[in-house]
Amino acid sequence: MNREPAYTRLSVEERRRRLLELGADLFARHSIDELSMAAIAREAGISKALLYHYFPSKADYFEATLRAAAEDLRLRTEPDPDLPPAEALAASLDAFLGWIEDNRLAYSKLMQSATSVGEARTLISQVREGTAQRLLDGLAPDPSPKVRAAVHGWLWLMDGVCVDWLEHRDMDRTEVRDLLLGALLGALTAAGWQPPDGF
Amino acid sequence: MNREPAYTRLSVEERRRRLLELGADLFARHSIDELSMAAIAREAGISKALLYHYFPSKADYFEATLRAAAEDLRLRTEPDPDLPPAEALAASLDAFLGWIEDNRLAYSKLMQSATSVGEARTLISQVREGTAQRLLDGLAPDPSPKVRAAVHGWLWLMDGVCVDWLEHRDMDRTEVRDLLLGALLGALTAAGWQPPDGF
DNA sequence: GCGCTTGTTGACCCTCGGTCGATAGTGACC
DNA sequence: GGTCACTATCGACCGAGGGTCAACAAGCGC
């Protein structure tokens, strides 16, 4: 009997890479609690135990796949240091909206399962926090509480507008971008913000 | 043997009332998935089966308790029809912030467990939608996509600012209110909104 | 060909949402 | 004050899903 192997053995890196790739695909199509670890393992062609060998928990697996996507997003929205702040912000925002258009499904599913899993919420907060920090650095190095709150609030507004946008799809990207920029300016003005030198 | 009863029997209304009251208390202190139905039943001094006799599912129970709170909130933020729109909005917003101050814990926990359960998300959307509708009625009876998106986005901003506020607690309520009003005006302006007659 | 490392597995446990038939309070009526 | 019926209440059970573990075997080095 020349039996074929019961399973194919991969290197740790290769297996991990494949699992993350599969996760990115799955989580873009289904929210986290539509997927059981058993189903994911089946989809990956491995046993559940192996999945747990690579990721200590379901939340961890979810977070790991999100983290990769977040990194991608961060790179794409990195502001250009050579541009003046206002233009860099506009370009950055444009890139963000472009990413959302490219990943509509994933973004919707993310906003859906967002707060269901602590790890996902943490990650979203971190992204928001990082974005807020980059914004504040450019806009107001030493912000008052109101300016800080305005920037944080604006990031929420951005998600709200994006959700509305994806739902209705009756604006084009530049309209959305300008709306967001205008809303930011309005919120900052309401917070008593003054443009710093060179703005 | 004069044994005491194995359980005390209550009328349906009384039992239901007590369960909702307990739910309001529990869900203000713990997010929904920190609580198992077994634990809730234990806390209520009844069997899990009885809890399910009164509420068909965990989500239903959660929603029922939220609905009561939402009703309370709605009543408190009902705009005064005798006031001019701008003042009515300010008063309404003030009442909203007051409610949040009174229910800090509940609000935080809600924003935390919010979208984890479809029913809760539905409810929040409904509240948001209702609020948006009331706002739009007063501000722009026939809104353009941009104005609609701006109003929806602003409601998100409001939650974001409130979360920031509860986290830092370095502004007073009127500051927050004015920030929110200013941000709304800014967002509407960015959306190309013009105040209607009598505003 | 042989062993050793370690990637991989099947079987198991526990918790949790949800269900069902049986039991026992308790008000009503004699 | 007995007893009867109604139904609020319970204990026991189920299936699904997250998570664990000891044992097995793929494939490399010798």
Coordinates of C-alpha atoms (C1' of nucleotides) in Angstrom, one line a residue:
Chain A
M1 CA 0.0 0.0 0.0
N2 CA 1.5 3.3 -1.1
R3 CA -0.7 5.5 1.0
E4 CA -0.5 9.2 0.4
P5 CA 0.3 11.4 3.4
A6 CA -2.5 12.1 5.9
Y7 CA -1.6 15.7 5.8
T8 CA 0.9 18.0 4.2
R9 CA 3.3 19.7 6.5
L10 CA 4.2 23.3 6.0
S11 CA 6.7 25.6 7.6
V12 CA 5.4 27.8 10.4
E13 CA 5.7 31.0 8.4
E14 CA 4.0 29.6 5.3
R15 CA 1.1 28.2 7.3
R16 CA 0.6 31.4 9.2
R17 CA 0.8 33.4 6.1
R18 CA -1.9 31.3 4.5
L19 CA -4.2 31.5 7.5
L20 CA -3.9 35.3 7.6
E21 CA -4.6 35.5 3.9
L22 CA -7.7 33.3 4.3
G23 CA -8.8 35.4 7.3
A24 CA -8.6 38.6 5.3
D25 CA -10.8 37.0 2.7
L26 CA -13.3 35.4 5.1
F27 CA -13.7 38.4 7.4
A28 CA -14.4 40.6 4.4
R29 CA -17.4 38.5 3.5
H30 CA -18.7 37.4 6.9
S31 CA -18.9 39.1 10.2
I32 CA -17.0 37.5 13.0
D33 CA -19.8 35.7 14.7
E34 CA -21.1 34.2 11.4
L35 CA -17.8 32.2 11.4
S36 CA -17.0 29.4 13.8
M37 CA -13.4 28.3 14.3
A38 CA -14.4 24.9 13.1
A39 CA -15.7 26.4 9.9
I40 CA -12.6 28.5 9.4
A41 CA -10.4 25.4 9.9
R42 CA -12.5 23.4 7.5
E43 CA -12.2 26.2 4.9
A44 CA -8.4 26.2 5.5
G45 CA -8.3 22.4 5.1
I46 CA -6.8 21.9 8.5
S47 CA -8.0 20.8 12.0
K48 CA -9.4 23.3 14.5
A49 CA -6.6 22.4 16.9
L50 CA -4.0 23.6 14.4
L51 CA -5.8 26.9 14.0
Y52 CA -5.5 27.2 17.8
H53 CA -1.9 26.2 17.6
Y54 CA -1.2 29.3 15.5
F55 CA -3.6 31.8 17.2
P56 CA -4.4 31.5 20.9
S57 CA -8.1 32.5 20.5
K58 CA -10.7 33.4 17.9
A59 CA -10.4 37.1 18.9
D60 CA -6.6 36.9 18.4
Y61 CA -7.0 35.4 15.0
F62 CA -9.5 38.1 14.1
E63 CA -7.3 40.8 15.4
A64 CA -4.2 39.5 13.6
T65 CA -6.0 39.6 10.2
L66 CA -7.4 43.1 11.0
R67 CA -4.0 44.3 12.0
A68 CA -2.6 43.4 8.5
A69 CA -5.4 45.3 6.9
A70 CA -4.9 48.3 9.2
E71 CA -1.3 48.4 8.3
D72 CA -2.2 48.5 4.6
L73 CA -4.6 51.3 5.3
R74 CA -2.1 53.2 7.3
L75 CA 0.5 53.0 4.6
R76 CA -2.0 54.2 2.0
T77 CA -3.1 57.2 4.1
E78 CA 0.3 58.2 5.3
P79 CA 0.4 62.0 4.8
D80 CA 3.0 63.3 2.4
P81 CA 5.5 65.3 4.5
D82 CA 6.5 67.4 1.5
L83 CA 3.0 68.8 1.1
P84 CA 1.6 71.7 3.1
P85 CA -0.6 70.4 5.9
A86 CA -3.9 71.3 4.4
E87 CA -3.1 69.6 1.1
A88 CA -1.5 66.6 2.8
L89 CA -4.7 66.1 4.8
A90 CA -6.9 66.3 1.7
A91 CA -4.7 63.8 -0.1
S92 CA -4.7 61.5 2.9
L93 CA -8.5 61.7 3.1
D94 CA -8.8 61.0 -0.5
A95 CA -6.6 57.9 -0.1
F96 CA -8.8 56.8 2.8
L97 CA -12.0 57.1 0.8
G98 CA -10.3 55.3 -2.0
W99 CA -9.4 52.4 0.3
I100 CA -13.0 52.2 1.5
E101 CA -14.3 52.1 -2.1
D102 CA -11.9 49.3 -2.8
N103 CA -12.9 47.4 0.3
R104 CA -16.6 48.3 0.7
L105 CA -17.6 44.9 1.9
A106 CA -14.7 44.5 4.3
Y107 CA -15.3 48.0 5.7
S108 CA -19.0 47.4 6.2
K109 CA -18.4 44.0 7.9
L110 CA -15.8 45.6 10.0
M111 CA -18.0 48.4 11.2
Q112 CA -20.6 45.7 11.9
S113 CA -18.5 43.4 14.0
A114 CA -16.5 46.3 15.3
T115 CA -17.6 46.5 18.9
S116 CA -18.6 42.9 19.2
V117 CA -15.1 41.8 19.9
G118 CA -13.0 43.7 22.3
E119 CA -9.9 43.2 20.3
A120 CA -11.5 44.6 17.2
R121 CA -12.7 47.6 19.2
T122 CA -9.2 48.1 20.6
L123 CA -7.7 48.0 17.2
I124 CA -10.2 50.5 15.8
S125 CA -9.5 52.7 18.7
Q126 CA -5.8 52.4 18.1
V127 CA -6.2 53.3 14.4
R128 CA -8.4 56.2 15.4
E129 CA -6.0 57.3 18.1
G130 CA -3.1 57.1 15.7
T131 CA -5.0 59.1 13.1
A132 CA -6.1 61.6 15.6
Q133 CA -2.5 62.0 16.8
R134 CA -1.2 62.6 13.2
L135 CA -4.0 65.1 12.7
L136 CA -3.4 66.9 15.9
D137 CA 0.4 67.0 15.2
G138 CA -0.3 68.8 12.0
L139 CA -3.1 71.0 13.2
A140 CA -2.6 71.8 16.8
P141 CA 0.5 70.5 18.5
D142 CA -0.8 71.4 22.0
P143 CA -4.6 71.0 21.8
S144 CA -7.2 72.3 24.2
P145 CA -9.7 69.7 25.5
K146 CA -12.3 71.1 23.0
V147 CA -9.9 70.8 20.1
R148 CA -9.0 67.3 21.1
A149 CA -12.6 66.3 21.5
A150 CA -13.5 67.9 18.2
V151 CA -10.8 65.9 16.4
H152 CA -11.9 62.7 18.0
G153 CA -15.5 63.4 17.3
W154 CA -14.7 64.2 13.7
L155 CA -13.1 60.8 13.3
W156 CA -16.5 59.3 14.4
L157 CA -18.3 61.6 12.0
M158 CA -16.1 60.3 9.3
D159 CA -17.2 56.7 9.9
G160 CA -20.8 57.8 10.1
V161 CA -20.5 59.6 6.8
C162 CA -18.8 56.7 5.2
V163 CA -21.5 54.3 6.4
D164 CA -24.1 56.7 5.0
W165 CA -22.2 57.0 1.8
L166 CA -21.8 53.2 1.3
E167 CA -25.5 52.8 2.1
H168 CA -26.8 55.4 -0.3
R169 CA -24.0 55.8 -2.8
D170 CA -25.4 59.0 -4.1
M171 CA -22.3 61.2 -3.8
D172 CA -18.9 60.9 -5.5
R173 CA -15.7 60.6 -3.6
T174 CA -14.6 64.2 -4.0
E175 CA -18.0 65.4 -2.6
V176 CA -17.5 63.2 0.4
R177 CA -14.0 64.4 0.8
D178 CA -15.0 68.0 0.7
L179 CA -17.8 67.4 3.1
L180 CA -15.5 65.8 5.5
L181 CA -12.9 68.5 5.2
G182 CA -15.5 71.2 5.7
A183 CA -17.0 69.4 8.7
L184 CA -13.5 69.2 10.2
L185 CA -12.9 72.8 9.7
G186 CA -16.3 73.6 11.2
A187 CA -15.7 71.4 14.2
L188 CA -12.3 72.9 14.8
T189 CA -13.7 76.4 14.5
A190 CA -16.4 75.5 17.0
A191 CA -13.7 74.3 19.3
G192 CA -12.0 77.7 19.2
W193 CA -9.1 76.5 17.0
Q194 CA -6.8 78.9 15.2
P195 CA -4.8 77.8 12.3
P196 CA -1.1 77.6 13.3
D197 CA 1.6 79.4 11.4
G198 CA 2.2 78.1 7.9
F199 CA -1.3 76.6 7.5
Chain B
M1 CA -43.0 18.9 58.4
N2 CA -44.1 22.5 57.7
R3 CA -41.8 23.1 54.7
E4 CA -41.6 26.5 53.2
P5 CA -42.5 26.9 49.5
A6 CA -39.9 25.9 47.0
Y7 CA -40.5 29.1 45.2
T8 CA -42.7 32.2 45.4
R9 CA -45.2 32.7 42.6
L10 CA -45.7 36.2 41.2
S11 CA -48.1 37.6 38.7
V12 CA -46.9 37.9 35.2
E13 CA -46.7 41.7 35.2
E14 CA -44.9 41.8 38.5
R15 CA -42.3 39.2 37.5
R16 CA -41.8 40.9 34.2
R17 CA -41.4 44.3 35.8
R18 CA -38.8 43.0 38.2
L19 CA -36.9 41.4 35.4
L20 CA -36.7 44.5 33.4
E21 CA -35.7 46.5 36.4
L22 CA -32.9 44.0 37.1
G23 CA -31.9 44.2 33.5
A24 CA -31.6 47.9 33.5
D25 CA -29.3 47.6 36.5
L26 CA -27.2 44.7 35.2
F27 CA -26.7 46.1 31.7
A28 CA -25.6 49.4 33.1
R29 CA -22.7 47.6 34.9
H30 CA -21.8 44.8 32.5
S31 CA -21.7 44.6 28.8
I32 CA -24.1 42.0 27.3
D33 CA -21.6 39.3 26.7
E34 CA -20.2 39.5 30.2
L35 CA -23.6 38.2 31.3
S36 CA -24.9 34.7 30.7
M37 CA -28.6 34.0 30.9
A38 CA -27.8 31.6 33.7
A39 CA -26.1 34.3 35.7
I40 CA -28.9 36.8 35.1
A41 CA -31.4 34.1 36.3
R42 CA -29.3 33.4 39.3
E43 CA -29.2 37.1 40.1
A44 CA -32.9 37.3 39.7
G45 CA -33.4 34.3 42.0
I46 CA -35.2 32.3 39.4
S47 CA -34.4 29.5 37.0
K48 CA -33.1 30.1 33.5
A49 CA -36.1 28.5 32.0
L50 CA -38.4 31.1 33.6
L51 CA -36.3 33.9 32.2
Y52 CA -36.8 32.3 28.8
H53 CA -40.5 32.0 29.6
Y54 CA -40.7 35.8 29.8
F55 CA -38.2 36.7 27.0
P56 CA -37.8 34.5 23.9
S57 CA -34.1 35.1 23.6
K58 CA -31.2 36.9 25.3
A59 CA -31.2 39.5 22.6
D60 CA -34.9 40.1 23.2
Y61 CA -34.3 40.6 26.9
F62 CA -31.5 43.0 26.2
E63 CA -33.6 44.9 23.7
A64 CA -36.6 45.1 26.0
T65 CA -34.5 46.7 28.8
L66 CA -32.8 49.1 26.3
R67 CA -36.2 50.0 24.9
A68 CA -37.3 51.3 28.3
A69 CA -34.2 53.4 28.6
A70 CA -34.5 54.7 25.1
E71 CA -38.0 55.7 25.8
D72 CA -36.9 57.6 28.8
L73 CA -34.2 59.3 26.8
R74 CA -36.6 60.2 24.0
L75 CA -39.0 61.8 26.4
R76 CA -36.2 63.8 28.0
T77 CA -34.9 65.1 24.7
E78 CA -38.2 65.8 23.1
P79 CA -37.8 69.2 21.5
D80 CA -40.1 71.9 22.7
P81 CA -42.4 72.8 19.8
D82 CA -43.0 76.3 21.3
L83 CA -39.3 77.3 21.0
P84 CA -37.7 78.5 17.8
P85 CA -35.8 75.6 16.1
A86 CA -32.3 76.7 17.1
E87 CA -33.2 77.1 20.8
A88 CA -35.2 73.9 20.8
L89 CA -32.2 72.1 19.4
A90 CA -29.9 73.6 22.0
A91 CA -32.3 72.6 24.8
S92 CA -32.7 69.1 23.5
L93 CA -29.0 68.7 23.2
D94 CA -28.6 69.9 26.8
A95 CA -31.1 67.4 28.0
F96 CA -29.3 64.7 26.1
L97 CA -26.0 65.6 27.7
G98 CA -27.7 65.7 31.1
W99 CA -29.1 62.2 30.5
I100 CA -25.6 61.0 29.7
E101 CA -24.2 62.6 32.8
D102 CA -26.9 60.8 34.9
N103 CA -26.2 57.5 33.1
R104 CA -22.5 57.6 32.5
L105 CA -21.9 54.0 33.2
A106 CA -24.9 52.8 31.2
Y107 CA -24.0 54.9 28.3
S108 CA -20.4 53.7 28.2
K109 CA -21.5 50.1 28.5
L110 CA -24.1 50.6 25.8
M111 CA -21.6 52.1 23.4
Q112 CA -19.4 49.1 24.2
S113 CA -21.9 46.3 23.7
A114 CA -23.8 48.4 21.2
T115 CA -23.4 46.6 17.9
S116 CA -22.6 43.2 19.3
V117 CA -26.2 42.2 19.2
G118 CA -28.2 42.9 16.1
E119 CA -31.2 43.9 18.2
A120 CA -29.2 46.5 20.1
R121 CA -27.7 47.9 16.9
T122 CA -31.2 48.1 15.4
L123 CA -32.4 50.0 18.4
I124 CA -29.5 52.4 18.3
S125 CA -30.0 52.9 14.6
Q126 CA -33.6 53.6 15.3
V127 CA -32.9 56.1 18.0
R128 CA -30.3 57.7 15.7
E129 CA -32.7 57.6 12.8
G130 CA -35.5 59.1 14.8
T131 CA -33.2 61.9 16.0
A132 CA -31.9 62.5 12.6
Q133 CA -35.4 62.8 11.3
R134 CA -36.4 65.2 13.9
L135 CA -33.3 67.2 13.2
L136 CA -33.9 67.2 9.5
D137 CA -37.5 68.2 9.9
G138 CA -36.5 71.2 11.8
L139 CA -33.5 72.1 9.7
A140 CA -34.0 71.0 6.1
P141 CA -37.3 69.4 5.2
D142 CA -36.1 68.1 1.9
P143 CA -32.3 67.5 2.3
S144 CA -29.7 66.9 -0.3
P145 CA -27.6 63.8 0.0
K146 CA -24.8 65.9 1.5
V147 CA -27.0 67.4 4.1
R148 CA -28.4 64.0 5.0
A149 CA -24.9 62.6 5.3
A150 CA -23.8 65.5 7.3
V151 CA -26.6 65.1 9.8
H152 CA -26.0 61.4 10.1
G153 CA -22.3 61.9 10.5
W154 CA -22.9 64.6 13.1
L155 CA -24.8 62.1 15.2
W156 CA -21.8 59.8 15.1
L157 CA -19.6 62.8 16.0
M158 CA -21.9 63.4 19.0
D159 CA -21.2 59.9 20.3
G160 CA -17.5 60.3 19.7
V161 CA -17.4 63.6 21.5
C162 CA -19.4 62.1 24.4
V163 CA -17.1 59.1 24.7
D164 CA -14.1 61.5 24.7
W165 CA -15.9 63.7 27.3
L166 CA -16.7 60.8 29.6
E167 CA -13.2 59.6 29.3
H168 CA -11.4 62.9 30.1
R169 CA -14.1 64.8 31.9
D170 CA -12.3 68.1 31.3
M171 CA -15.1 70.1 29.9
D172 CA -18.4 71.1 31.4
R173 CA -21.7 70.4 29.8
T174 CA -22.3 73.7 28.2
E175 CA -18.9 73.6 26.6
V176 CA -19.7 70.3 25.1
R177 CA -23.1 71.5 24.0
D178 CA -21.7 74.5 22.2
L179 CA -19.0 72.4 20.6
L180 CA -21.6 70.0 19.3
L181 CA -23.8 72.8 18.0
G182 CA -20.9 74.5 16.4
A183 CA -19.8 71.3 14.8
L184 CA -23.3 70.7 13.4
L185 CA -23.4 74.2 12.0
G186 CA -20.0 73.6 10.4
A187 CA -21.0 70.3 9.0
L188 CA -24.2 71.7 7.5
T189 CA -22.4 74.6 6.0
A190 CA -19.8 72.3 4.5
A191 CA -22.8 70.4 3.0
G192 CA -24.0 73.5 1.3
W193 CA -26.9 74.0 3.7
Q194 CA -28.9 77.3 3.9
P195 CA -31.0 78.1 7.0
P196 CA -34.6 77.8 6.1
D197 CA -37.0 80.7 6.7
G198 CA -37.6 81.5 10.3
F199 CA -34.4 80.0 11.5
Chain C
dG1 C1' 17.0 3.3 6.7
dC2 C1' 16.6 5.5 11.3
dG3 C1' 15.6 8.5 14.6
dC4 C1' 14.3 13.2 16.0
dT5 C1' 11.9 17.4 15.7
dT6 C1' 7.7 19.5 15.5
dG7 C1' 3.6 20.3 12.6
dT8 C1' -0.6 18.2 12.9
dT9 C1' -4.6 15.6 14.5
dG10 C1' -9.0 13.4 16.8
dA11 C1' -11.2 13.2 20.9
dC12 C1' -12.5 15.5 24.7
dC13 C1' -14.3 19.3 28.1
dC14 C1' -16.9 23.3 29.4
dT15 C1' -19.9 27.1 28.9
dC16 C1' -23.7 29.0 27.0
dG17 C1' -28.1 29.9 24.5
dG18 C1' -32.2 27.6 24.2
dT19 C1' -36.2 23.8 24.9
dC20 C1' -39.5 20.6 27.2
dG21 C1' -42.2 17.8 30.2
dA22 C1' -43.2 17.6 34.9
dT23 C1' -44.2 20.0 39.4
dA24 C1' -46.1 22.8 42.7
dG25 C1' -47.9 27.5 44.3
dT26 C1' -52.3 29.8 44.9
dG27 C1' -56.8 31.8 43.9
dA28 C1' -61.6 30.2 43.2
dC29 C1' -65.3 27.7 44.3
dC30 C1' -67.9 24.5 47.2
Chain D
dG1 C1' -61.1 24.1 55.2
dG2 C1' -60.9 20.9 51.4
dT3 C1' -60.1 20.2 46.6
dC4 C1' -59.6 21.5 41.9
dA5 C1' -57.8 23.8 38.0
dC6 C1' -54.7 27.1 36.1
dT7 C1' -50.3 28.3 35.2
dA8 C1' -45.9 30.2 37.1
dT9 C1' -41.9 27.8 37.9
dC10 C1' -38.3 24.3 37.8
dG11 C1' -34.7 20.5 36.7
dA12 C1' -32.9 18.1 33.2
dC13 C1' -31.5 18.0 28.8
dC14 C1' -29.7 19.4 23.9
dG15 C1' -26.6 21.1 20.2
dA16 C1' -23.2 24.4 19.0
dG17 C1' -19.1 26.6 19.7
dG18 C1' -14.6 28.0 21.9
dG19 C1' -10.7 26.0 23.7
dT20 C1' -7.3 21.9 25.4
dC21 C1' -4.3 17.9 25.2
dA22 C1' -1.8 13.7 24.6
dA23 C1' -0.5 11.1 20.8
dC24 C1' 0.7 10.6 15.9
dA25 C1' 3.3 11.1 11.6
dA26 C1' 5.8 14.1 7.9
dG27 C1' 9.9 15.0 6.4
dC28 C1' 14.7 16.4 7.4
dG29 C1' 19.6 15.2 8.9
dC30 C1' 22.6 11.7 9.5

